[in-house]
Amino acid sequence: MAQILQYLANGLVFSSIIILGSIGLSLVYSIADFANFAHGDTMTLGAYGAFVAFGVFGGLGGTVLGLPIGFFIALVVGMALAAAVAVLTHILVYKPLDTDSIGLLITSIGVAFVYRAVLQASFGTDFLQYDISRSGPIPVLLDTLDVAVTQRDVAIIVSAAVLVAGLHLLLQRTTLGRKMRATADNPDLARVSGIRTDRVILVMWVVGSALAAAGGVFLALYSQLDPRIGFNILLVVFAAVILGGIGSVYGAMLGGLLIGMLHELTPLLSDVGLPISNAYAPAVAFVIMVAVLLVRPRGIAGDMT
Amino acid sequence: MSEQSLVSDGPILGKDDPVLRAEGLEKRFGGLVATDDASIEVERGTITGLIGPNGAGKSTLFNLVSGFYEPDAGYVSVNGVDVTGRKPHQIADQGMIRTFQTPRKPEGMTVREALLVGPHNQTGESIIPLFTSPDTVEQEERRSLEQAQEMLERFEIGDLATQPATDLSGGQMKLVELARGMMAEPDLLLLDEPVAGVNPVLADKLAGFIEELNEEGITFLIIEHDMNFIMRLADPIIVLNQGSVLVEGPPEAVRSDERVIDAYLGGPSE
Amino acid sequence: MSTLDVGTYSPREKGVVGLLGVLGALLLLAVVTGFLAPAYLLYLVGLSAMYMLLSMGLNVQWGYGGMINFSVAAFFGLGAYGTALLTASGSPISGGVSPVVALFGGLGLAAVLAVIIGYPTLKLRDDYLAIASLGLAEVVRIFILNESQWTAGSAGLTGIPLFFSDWPVLGDLTYPYVFYAGGTPVFNMSQSVVTSFLNVVLVSVIVAAVYLFLRRIHQSPWGRVLRTIRTDEDLAETLGKNTFAFKMQAFVIGSLIMALAGVFYSHLVLFVSPQDLQPITTFYVWVAVILGGTGSDRGAMLGGFTIVAIQQGTRFLTDTGALPIGAAPLRLMLVGLLIIFIVRLRPEGILPPERELIWPDSLGGGRDE
Amino acid sequence: MTDPILTVDGVDSGYGEVQVLDDLSLTLGEGEIACLVGPNGAGKSTVLKTVFGMLEPWTGSVRLGDREIGGMAPEDIVRIGVGYVPQTENVFGSLTIDENLRMGGVARDDGLDEVVAELYDRFPILDDKRTANAKTLSGGQRQVLAFARALVMEPDVLLIDEPSAGLAPNTAKEVFDDVETVNELGTSILMVEQNAREGLGISDRGFVLDQGTVKFEGEADSLLDDPEVSRLYLGGESRR
Amino acid sequence: SGGAPEDGGGGDGGDGSDGGDGESTDSSTDSGSETYTIGMVDSLSGSLSAFGQRNQRGKEIALDDVNSVGVGGGELAISQQDDQSTSQGGVSAAQTLVNQEEVPLLIGTVGSGVSTAIHESVVQNTDVVQISQNSTSPNLTNFPDLLRMPPAGKAQAEAISTLLDEDGNESAALAWINNDYGQSVGEAFIDAYDGEIVYNEPHDQGQSSYSSTISSMSDTDADAWVFITYQPEFATMSQEAFDLGVTDQAAWYGGDSVKGPKVLESAPEGSLDGMKAVVPSVPQDAENYQAFVSEFEERFGEEPTSWSAYAYDAVVVSALAIEAADEFTGSALMEVVRDVTRPEGEEATTYEAAHEILANGGSPSDVDYTGVSGPIDLDENGDPVGLLQVFEVVDHAYESAGFIEG
Ligand SMILES: Nc1ncnc2c1ncn2[C@@H]1O[C@H](COP(=O)(O)OP(=O)(O)OP(=O)(O)O)[C@@H](O)[C@H]1O
Ligand SMILES: Nc1ncnc2c1ncn2[C@@H]1O[C@H](COP(=O)(O)OP(=O)(O)OP(=O)(O)O)[C@@H](O)[C@H]1O
Ligand SMILES: [Mg+2]
Ligand SMILES: [Mg+2]
């Protein structure tokens, strides 16, 4: 029982990281209408931005959930940096393009290479870490439930939950969100209605990339920082977004949860008489994903909003 | 049709030789019942009209009989074959082709190419004959091309034949949609508002064209709000209201039926 | 259609063709002047041809039929593994089979998998198909990686023979191969030149055959139905076209062409490992198809060439120390920038498809193909 | 004719390289309804798109009152009191009816709730479906929504492309009545109609477009009575 | 670095026209004389690029050390290509170097699979010597003409197994990275180990989370946990283990990559105490290694890893082979390359010392180059003898616990 709980806890943490990556992607996906392959590298960019900023602010005292205040400042800096870079990229690269969504997708692969090249040239290829000490499992949970969860894990889960809720409110409850959805739906009609779609798209890049950066920072916090972390997790993040249903924030969340859980729960399969090696964990996740898509061809959240 | 009598309450069923028979079709979207126990029969050789207020369920009925929606209840047969629950292409194979109310615009094709997709069961649609009997393919292709050009001329868009099929005006797209359906030469052609947005002068000519095709043996089921057009062409006319058939009968009788005026035609304008 | 006739050219295409001519001449000049070694050039030609095949295969699926297939690497890998498992001396299951026979082994494997992957996924649309196919491709890779009793696992397969190794004459050449004219040696070719040359001949035949095959099916009513499916599957369905069957045919044909590229790769590189199934190959092939011009067979070929030119051309950047950036990131950045610039300059690809594709000769005497 | 509120003067326009409008001029008087009729592909929709900034005029000028608006962005044109109902793709399919209406009012500073409530009163067909996604609407319901969306701004000038297409006779009548009502409340209207007799019937003036130029123009009634216009462009009788 | 190499062979190295008389500088220009260009394939991008970066540093120092003394009366230049950590990339890189630039000697590369691919498709049957700087898979032993600097992982695996036995561990949980290196070393360990293997699972490189691996290992009650993996992966795992509170559950052992400066840096203080790692190494107090370390630290501000040392030695051994060979061709180099490393001759611990023996008329076998990575001593399979060192983490620092001869 404790063992299952532990796997579930691991799954929840890992899912949260995927969710952090996927909601930003989902936003860009639905509004700019293309699969942005530079999203992973935007995550990495944000993580490096925060890394540099942490070097400056890291010393600030006080901790929240085991993380120094300076970390949160660095997080914001990373998010701002990623947003600024994305806006610049939009203006220099995407906006002048006259192409369809697949053309944009291919362009974004080029953009991803450029980001990664810059990071690799500036920071090298070896891995780095935020200099934040680890505190180990929270004693209360370990004693009562026999489940090891760290404060850092809690921080990741809480951040994911807050950002998902925030984005949901933004999209569903604010005029800006409705404008975003209208622009995604039919950009021409949006302009006809008086929506300044240029601005909406800029805001979308700001929000989407800042979310990506947040995902990247927590990812780096969870494991480590190297120029490929974002790219390495990108496919999983895409899987989450598409499995959830393109353009749905809740979908992205559900997709992320499902994929993260599946990934972490594979070892349990052997307990139910399916001795499937860990090596097949990604395969199992993919097969289940395809199975889900067969039942719901438009993703879990398919026709919901 | 010989029937000169009054309109019938509900559908007239039990026709001699129906191409299409739909019985008790029901389709719900969440709480909304779009069609509710709708039954119709389309007699071979007729031009049958289908009218009714906006949202009455006419397009939904087309979607049900052509296999795009799965009915929640009911039964559909085409040429005597039960096609309930079959895929759209299987139903088309039975000899029934439909057009869409909102025209479909194929990208990356010219207007005449878009028409060439219409003909059914082309030899060149299988790969092997492309290599074993290229001559047959060529002849068929030549014939279809001529037919397409002729069709476009009739629709007064002959000069658009080699334009991209996406660069058209709203009305022109409707015309292409209609022409493509006709290229298929089915037993029964379902047209969903074929002349909405089409210039009235041209619409008159098209009515003539449809009559010609009808004489050549194609049966039509047409949804249309243009009273001139539908009254001229169709007999009988079926009136759908709130998801089920309100009345059916000859055009003049339907036009003067109180219930139809109430639900659909509206009172005399001021 | 019996010759490699490339039809008529638009002015824009003439520009591209002219550019290619110039490029070809330059390459030839580079070889003649000793600037480019023949063996290396031949390797590059072989590699380009391989990418051409991959892009043509993907073009059948995406360009004709709009299927977003992200499992290119899997079919490539299956072709490669199919032939390698049958021919390689290091094969755990068989080995020693003649490459000509093994060719069909590779294709057979790919065809079976195409149906297995296609059956569930082709019902999905757009990006959903993309991720499902990518997922299943990963399953294939993970399987090959882990089932080492059949596949040799991560160690990969060594000892793959050259394609012509068991042919009379070609298999018996001795090296360095000296070509005599009237008793005096004219050529003295190392093994790498000869084998590369034979590989290039082989792959040229394959590419030409595939191109001619595709050209015909693309211009046919079959191709037209696929193009209809590409923009509007419902429309094709209402017109009585069995869209699933059409898509499946295109998927299998495309996959077979990709597998062909894999078979060729095996006998070119003589080593295959699960790494060759990494999704990165898939992305490069996608880039090739889009850069070349979605829906255009010629474009796909050109795209295959372009991607190799970008990948390998940037190898000649050397770290001069003048820039504050190492050669590897510089190269990565250049590849990225080149992709961006090509899409910017040619949003529809370098050689976009013809505006209209109609079975040749059926337009009457007016237009000749 | 009243003072012109909208003037199109010697405009050439089209798509990419393809020219559609050829030295086209027309004016809409303040407080008028004017109706554009003509064969399919004549360029009627193109006129509206050019006026509304969806296309940039190649030559010539488009003026609102005295102000040049040729080439201005649609989102800015909305803000100076012009509304537009496109012929196709004129609703946000993935937004609810309510959201569609609210999107029509993004450029409003206040009073959105009141206007929307009023529109629901006027179009009960929409009231029933407030929370339904617009893509689930029937063809006719969609047309009504598109029309209502443009009314949210309470524009001074309204451009409508085929408001009655796909509408049942009774609904079409209602919409035409509404066009008249809106007009009476002070909005000048430029309308394209294939339902030409009905359209001209409620209009003050009419323009017959063919091949990108105005072939006939004049009082709506005089066009209706002109036998040549009737034969070439209007067809036999009223279509409803 | 790398530098724009002037092709000493004039582009026709195939017939080795002018390689042999490199010592005569009379005809050459006064400044440069002969430049000997060899190739190097390295993982500069892709999943193994962290290794590549370390290699680059070792190579740079080596090149300076060689050229400050000179080779064959001239200079050594290295033309370099990136393999992108994939076999396709590696083959293309090697093609460029071997067939276009016609280098007679190729250093390359990191990944064992990639090295094999290069050997099979480019190097075999040609007149080129290949020396892998980093590949440790036992499979490479099957290709005698594929030389390498690090010892085969088999020795390492056996050494780990011996350690486990010595420490009295009766059962082990084994986690290995799912590639040629991990699989083959893992298999070698299983073969060697007498105790019970209660967990034996691969994990993929470059994942964001390995907690399922760690959790599964902790579900067993193995006495020892054995990690055959890379540095970043191990760093993640050790942190996750700490987060799960299971670091003390078993004794930890690992192969080469679990020892590295970054591992300790990122692990919480004390969490890894007691872990033992078997690492190919030289005696840390050896003078040449010390010199290497201080040079390295001065230039790059961090300690070298053994991978940098292998790259360093790959370059030095290549230079010595050039110095010793009759001509600058693959076959001539192949003839001497083993000899300069073998124990028959006089031990030389620096390039300078070894060069001096050769320059004074010594034959190749008069030299026994003992590099910064160890004795080397390439055997008939192209494998070095390899010296293994056991480290134990004590007070959050690696302490040497003795040497094992491979
Ligand atoms: N996919 C759907 N989801 C939910 N409701 C739907 C859907 N399709 C149709 N409806 C609803 O079903 C009813 C019938 O729609 P239908 O399109 O059949 O009307 P119609 O008779 O064709 O009207 P029109 O003449 O305006 O085209 C409408 O109220 C519509 O909103
Ligand atoms: N997006 C487009 N790209 C290129 N050409 C177009 C485009 N839209 C329309 N056209 C062409 O421009 C011409 C005028 O089109 P327009 O839409 O203005 O016609 P219309 O008078 O509104 O016709 P309808 O009554 O059919 O709506 C037509 O010949 C059409 O083919
Ligand atoms: Mg309808
Ligand atoms: Mg129009």
mmCIF file of N, CA, C and O in Angstrom, chain B residues 47-98:
data_model
loop_
_atom_site.group_PDB
_atom_site.id
_atom_site.type_symbol
_atom_site.label_atom_id
_atom_site.label_comp_id
_atom_site.label_asym_id
_atom_site.label_seq_id
_atom_site.Cartn_x
_atom_site.Cartn_y
_atom_site.Cartn_z
ATOM 1 N N ILE B 47 -38.444 14.862 -57.951
ATOM 2 C CA ILE B 47 -37.626 15.866 -57.276
ATOM 3 C C ILE B 47 -38.400 16.193 -56.015
ATOM 4 O O ILE B 47 -39.479 16.772 -56.074
ATOM 5 N N THR B 48 -37.866 15.739 -54.892
ATOM 6 C CA THR B 48 -38.577 15.937 -53.635
ATOM 7 C C THR B 48 -37.972 17.129 -52.918
ATOM 8 O O THR B 48 -36.753 17.247 -52.837
ATOM 9 N N GLY B 49 -38.826 17.995 -52.418
ATOM 10 C CA GLY B 49 -38.320 19.162 -51.692
ATOM 11 C C GLY B 49 -38.358 18.912 -50.200
ATOM 12 O O GLY B 49 -39.224 18.192 -49.699
ATOM 13 N N LEU B 50 -37.399 19.490 -49.496
ATOM 14 C CA LEU B 50 -37.404 19.388 -48.042
ATOM 15 C C LEU B 50 -37.235 20.804 -47.516
ATOM 16 O O LEU B 50 -36.221 21.442 -47.737
ATOM 17 N N ILE B 51 -38.292 21.303 -46.871
ATOM 18 C CA ILE B 51 -38.206 22.661 -46.343
ATOM 19 C C ILE B 51 -38.549 22.652 -44.863
ATOM 20 O O ILE B 51 -38.979 21.634 -44.319
ATOM 21 N N GLY B 52 -38.351 23.771 -44.251
ATOM 22 C CA GLY B 52 -38.641 23.871 -42.826
ATOM 23 C C GLY B 52 -37.843 24.999 -42.233
ATOM 24 O O GLY B 52 -36.843 25.426 -42.819
ATOM 25 N N PRO B 53 -38.275 25.487 -41.089
ATOM 26 C CA PRO B 53 -37.600 26.639 -40.489
ATOM 27 C C PRO B 53 -36.124 26.363 -40.204
ATOM 28 O O PRO B 53 -35.690 25.217 -40.209
ATOM 29 N N ASN B 54 -35.387 27.423 -39.963
ATOM 30 C CA ASN B 54 -33.987 27.254 -39.586
ATOM 31 C C ASN B 54 -33.899 26.479 -38.294
ATOM 32 O O ASN B 54 -34.598 26.772 -37.330
ATOM 33 N N GLY B 55 -33.046 25.471 -38.312
ATOM 34 C CA GLY B 55 -32.886 24.671 -37.107
ATOM 35 C C GLY B 55 -33.913 23.572 -36.992
ATOM 36 O O GLY B 55 -34.005 22.904 -35.971
ATOM 37 N N ALA B 56 -34.689 23.336 -38.062
ATOM 38 C CA ALA B 56 -35.725 22.310 -37.998
ATOM 39 C C ALA B 56 -35.128 20.910 -37.989
ATOM 40 O O ALA B 56 -35.769 19.959 -37.558
ATOM 41 N N GLY B 57 -33.897 20.789 -38.468
ATOM 42 C CA GLY B 57 -33.265 19.468 -38.486
ATOM 43 C C GLY B 57 -33.069 18.921 -39.889
ATOM 44 O O GLY B 57 -32.788 17.735 -40.056
ATOM 45 N N LYS B 58 -33.176 19.775 -40.882
ATOM 46 C CA LYS B 58 -33.054 19.305 -42.264
ATOM 47 C C LYS B 58 -31.640 18.796 -42.549
ATOM 48 O O LYS B 58 -31.453 17.672 -43.043
ATOM 49 N N SER B 59 -30.647 19.624 -42.227
ATOM 50 C CA SER B 59 -29.270 19.198 -42.486
ATOM 51 C C SER B 59 -28.909 17.995 -41.632
ATOM 52 O O SER B 59 -28.178 17.104 -42.066
ATOM 53 N N THR B 60 -29.437 17.967 -40.437
ATOM 54 C CA THR B 60 -29.186 16.817 -39.570
ATOM 55 C C THR B 60 -29.735 15.543 -40.212
ATOM 56 O O THR B 60 -29.090 14.495 -40.185
ATOM 57 N N LEU B 61 -30.923 15.681 -40.826
ATOM 58 C CA LEU B 61 -31.505 14.519 -41.499
ATOM 59 C C LEU B 61 -30.585 14.045 -42.630
ATOM 60 O O LEU B 61 -30.341 12.844 -42.798
ATOM 61 N N PHE B 62 -30.048 14.982 -43.388
ATOM 62 C CA PHE B 62 -29.098 14.614 -44.442
ATOM 63 C C PHE B 62 -27.889 13.889 -43.852
ATOM 64 O O PHE B 62 -27.423 12.889 -44.374
ATOM 65 N N ASN B 63 -27.391 14.451 -42.746
ATOM 66 C CA ASN B 63 -26.227 13.831 -42.115
ATOM 67 C C ASN B 63 -26.538 12.423 -41.636
ATOM 68 O O ASN B 63 -25.684 11.541 -41.680
ATOM 69 N N LEU B 64 -27.770 12.219 -41.202
ATOM 70 C CA LEU B 64 -28.146 10.889 -40.726
ATOM 71 C C LEU B 64 -28.249 9.897 -41.874
ATOM 72 O O LEU B 64 -27.695 8.808 -41.808
ATOM 73 N N VAL B 65 -28.932 10.295 -42.930
ATOM 74 C CA VAL B 65 -29.128 9.307 -43.989
ATOM 75 C C VAL B 65 -27.847 9.061 -44.772
ATOM 76 O O VAL B 65 -27.649 7.985 -45.330
ATOM 77 N N SER B 66 -26.958 10.057 -44.792
ATOM 78 C CA SER B 66 -25.732 9.851 -45.570
ATOM 79 C C SER B 66 -24.611 9.253 -44.738
ATOM 80 O O SER B 66 -23.494 9.087 -45.211
ATOM 81 N N GLY B 67 -24.894 8.939 -43.482
ATOM 82 C CA GLY B 67 -23.908 8.217 -42.689
ATOM 83 C C GLY B 67 -22.941 9.093 -41.918
ATOM 84 O O GLY B 67 -21.972 8.595 -41.343
ATOM 85 N N PHE B 68 -23.157 10.408 -41.904
ATOM 86 C CA PHE B 68 -22.234 11.266 -41.160
ATOM 87 C C PHE B 68 -22.531 11.298 -39.679
ATOM 88 O O PHE B 68 -21.646 11.517 -38.872
ATOM 89 N N TYR B 69 -23.788 11.141 -39.363
ATOM 90 C CA TYR B 69 -24.149 10.991 -37.953
ATOM 91 C C TYR B 69 -24.689 9.589 -37.756
ATOM 92 O O TYR B 69 -25.333 9.029 -38.629
ATOM 93 N N GLU B 70 -24.425 9.070 -36.591
ATOM 94 C CA GLU B 70 -25.003 7.784 -36.210
ATOM 95 C C GLU B 70 -26.359 8.061 -35.571
ATOM 96 O O GLU B 70 -26.428 8.805 -34.592
ATOM 97 N N PRO B 71 -27.447 7.516 -36.107
ATOM 98 C CA PRO B 71 -28.741 7.827 -35.490
ATOM 99 C C PRO B 71 -28.865 7.180 -34.109
ATOM 100 O O PRO B 71 -28.311 6.108 -33.877
ATOM 101 N N ASP B 72 -29.562 7.867 -33.212
ATOM 102 C CA ASP B 72 -29.818 7.261 -31.903
ATOM 103 C C ASP B 72 -30.908 6.204 -32.017
ATOM 104 O O ASP B 72 -30.984 5.285 -31.217
ATOM 105 N N ALA B 73 -31.761 6.380 -33.003
ATOM 106 C CA ALA B 73 -32.761 5.355 -33.287
ATOM 107 C C ALA B 73 -33.168 5.525 -34.742
ATOM 108 O O ALA B 73 -32.996 6.595 -35.314
ATOM 109 N N GLY B 74 -33.732 4.476 -35.317
ATOM 110 C CA GLY B 74 -34.234 4.607 -36.670
ATOM 111 C C GLY B 74 -33.481 3.751 -37.667
ATOM 112 O O GLY B 74 -32.530 3.038 -37.322
ATOM 113 N N TYR B 75 -33.929 3.862 -38.907
ATOM 114 C CA TYR B 75 -33.484 2.933 -39.933
ATOM 115 C C TYR B 75 -33.440 3.658 -41.272
ATOM 116 O O TYR B 75 -34.280 4.504 -41.571
ATOM 117 N N VAL B 76 -32.415 3.381 -42.063
ATOM 118 C CA VAL B 76 -32.273 4.028 -43.368
ATOM 119 C C VAL B 76 -32.004 2.971 -44.414
ATOM 120 O O VAL B 76 -31.175 2.081 -44.209
ATOM 121 N N SER B 77 -32.714 3.047 -45.558
ATOM 122 C CA SER B 77 -32.320 2.159 -46.644
ATOM 123 C C SER B 77 -32.237 2.949 -47.936
ATOM 124 O O SER B 77 -32.966 3.912 -48.154
ATOM 125 N N VAL B 78 -31.280 2.548 -48.761
ATOM 126 C CA VAL B 78 -31.097 3.179 -50.063
ATOM 127 C C VAL B 78 -31.197 2.092 -51.113
ATOM 128 O O VAL B 78 -30.520 1.065 -50.999
ATOM 129 N N ASN B 79 -32.058 2.312 -52.093
ATOM 130 C CA ASN B 79 -32.287 1.294 -53.118
ATOM 131 C C ASN B 79 -32.583 -0.064 -52.509
ATOM 132 O O ASN B 79 -32.094 -1.102 -52.969
ATOM 133 N N GLY B 80 -33.317 -0.039 -51.415
ATOM 134 C CA GLY B 80 -33.731 -1.282 -50.791
ATOM 135 C C GLY B 80 -32.682 -1.930 -49.895
ATOM 136 O O GLY B 80 -32.933 -2.969 -49.305
ATOM 137 N N VAL B 81 -31.514 -1.341 -49.818
ATOM 138 C CA VAL B 81 -30.473 -1.930 -48.984
ATOM 139 C C VAL B 81 -30.408 -1.184 -47.645
ATOM 140 O O VAL B 81 -30.355 0.041 -47.624
ATOM 141 N N ASP B 82 -30.423 -1.947 -46.582
ATOM 142 C CA ASP B 82 -30.321 -1.328 -45.255
ATOM 143 C C ASP B 82 -28.922 -0.747 -45.081
ATOM 144 O O ASP B 82 -27.933 -1.462 -45.144
ATOM 145 N N VAL B 83 -28.844 0.561 -44.897
ATOM 146 C CA VAL B 83 -27.526 1.177 -44.749
ATOM 147 C C VAL B 83 -27.346 1.832 -43.383
ATOM 148 O O VAL B 83 -26.392 2.572 -43.181
ATOM 149 N N THR B 84 -28.259 1.512 -42.471
ATOM 150 C CA THR B 84 -28.155 2.123 -41.152
ATOM 151 C C THR B 84 -26.780 1.828 -40.543
ATOM 152 O O THR B 84 -26.346 0.677 -40.543
ATOM 153 N N GLY B 85 -26.110 2.860 -40.079
ATOM 154 C CA GLY B 85 -24.835 2.661 -39.390
ATOM 155 C C GLY B 85 -23.660 2.423 -40.319
ATOM 156 O O GLY B 85 -22.540 2.221 -39.854
ATOM 157 N N ARG B 86 -23.892 2.426 -41.619
ATOM 158 C CA ARG B 86 -22.753 2.235 -42.528
ATOM 159 C C ARG B 86 -21.957 3.517 -42.648
ATOM 160 O O ARG B 86 -22.415 4.604 -42.333
ATOM 161 N N LYS B 87 -20.750 3.358 -43.198
ATOM 162 C CA LYS B 87 -19.890 4.522 -43.431
ATOM 163 C C LYS B 87 -20.419 5.321 -44.619
ATOM 164 O O LYS B 87 -21.053 4.753 -45.526
ATOM 165 N N PRO B 88 -20.144 6.611 -44.653
ATOM 166 C CA PRO B 88 -20.640 7.452 -45.741
ATOM 167 C C PRO B 88 -20.286 6.904 -47.132
ATOM 168 O O PRO B 88 -21.124 6.905 -48.026
ATOM 169 N N HIS B 89 -19.054 6.420 -47.272
ATOM 170 C CA HIS B 89 -18.701 5.978 -48.632
ATOM 171 C C HIS B 89 -19.455 4.726 -49.032
ATOM 172 O O HIS B 89 -19.752 4.507 -50.205
ATOM 173 N N GLN B 90 -19.790 3.905 -48.031
ATOM 174 C CA GLN B 90 -20.564 2.699 -48.348
ATOM 175 C C GLN B 90 -21.976 3.077 -48.784
ATOM 176 O O GLN B 90 -22.542 2.466 -49.687
ATOM 177 N N ILE B 91 -22.499 4.109 -48.157
ATOM 178 C CA ILE B 91 -23.840 4.552 -48.536
ATOM 179 C C ILE B 91 -23.786 5.176 -49.923
ATOM 180 O O ILE B 91 -24.649 4.939 -50.769
ATOM 181 N N ALA B 92 -22.732 5.947 -50.168
ATOM 182 C CA ALA B 92 -22.570 6.534 -51.501
ATOM 183 C C ALA B 92 -22.501 5.436 -52.551
ATOM 184 O O ALA B 92 -23.032 5.569 -53.652
ATOM 185 N N ASP B 93 -21.840 4.333 -52.181
ATOM 186 C CA ASP B 93 -21.748 3.209 -53.109
ATOM 187 C C ASP B 93 -23.114 2.665 -53.506
ATOM 188 O O ASP B 93 -23.278 2.090 -54.575
ATOM 189 N N GLN B 94 -24.088 2.843 -52.636
ATOM 190 C CA GLN B 94 -25.435 2.360 -52.958
ATOM 191 C C GLN B 94 -26.146 3.293 -53.931
ATOM 192 O O GLN B 94 -27.273 3.028 -54.342
ATOM 193 N N GLY B 95 -25.508 4.404 -54.242
ATOM 194 C CA GLY B 95 -26.104 5.266 -55.267
ATOM 195 C C GLY B 95 -26.672 6.569 -54.745
ATOM 196 O O GLY B 95 -27.511 7.180 -55.410
ATOM 197 N N MET B 96 -26.229 6.983 -53.571
ATOM 198 C CA MET B 96 -26.753 8.239 -53.058
ATOM 199 C C MET B 96 -25.584 9.173 -52.716
ATOM 200 O O MET B 96 -24.700 8.815 -51.953
ATOM 201 N N ILE B 97 -25.601 10.353 -53.293
ATOM 202 C CA ILE B 97 -24.526 11.326 -53.063
ATOM 203 C C ILE B 97 -25.167 12.587 -52.495
ATOM 204 O O ILE B 97 -26.303 12.924 -52.846
ATOM 205 N N ARG B 98 -24.437 13.262 -51.635
ATOM 206 C CA ARG B 98 -24.987 14.484 -51.058
ATOM 207 C C ARG B 98 -24.043 15.663 -51.309
ATOM 208 O O ARG B 98 -22.874 15.489 -51.597
#
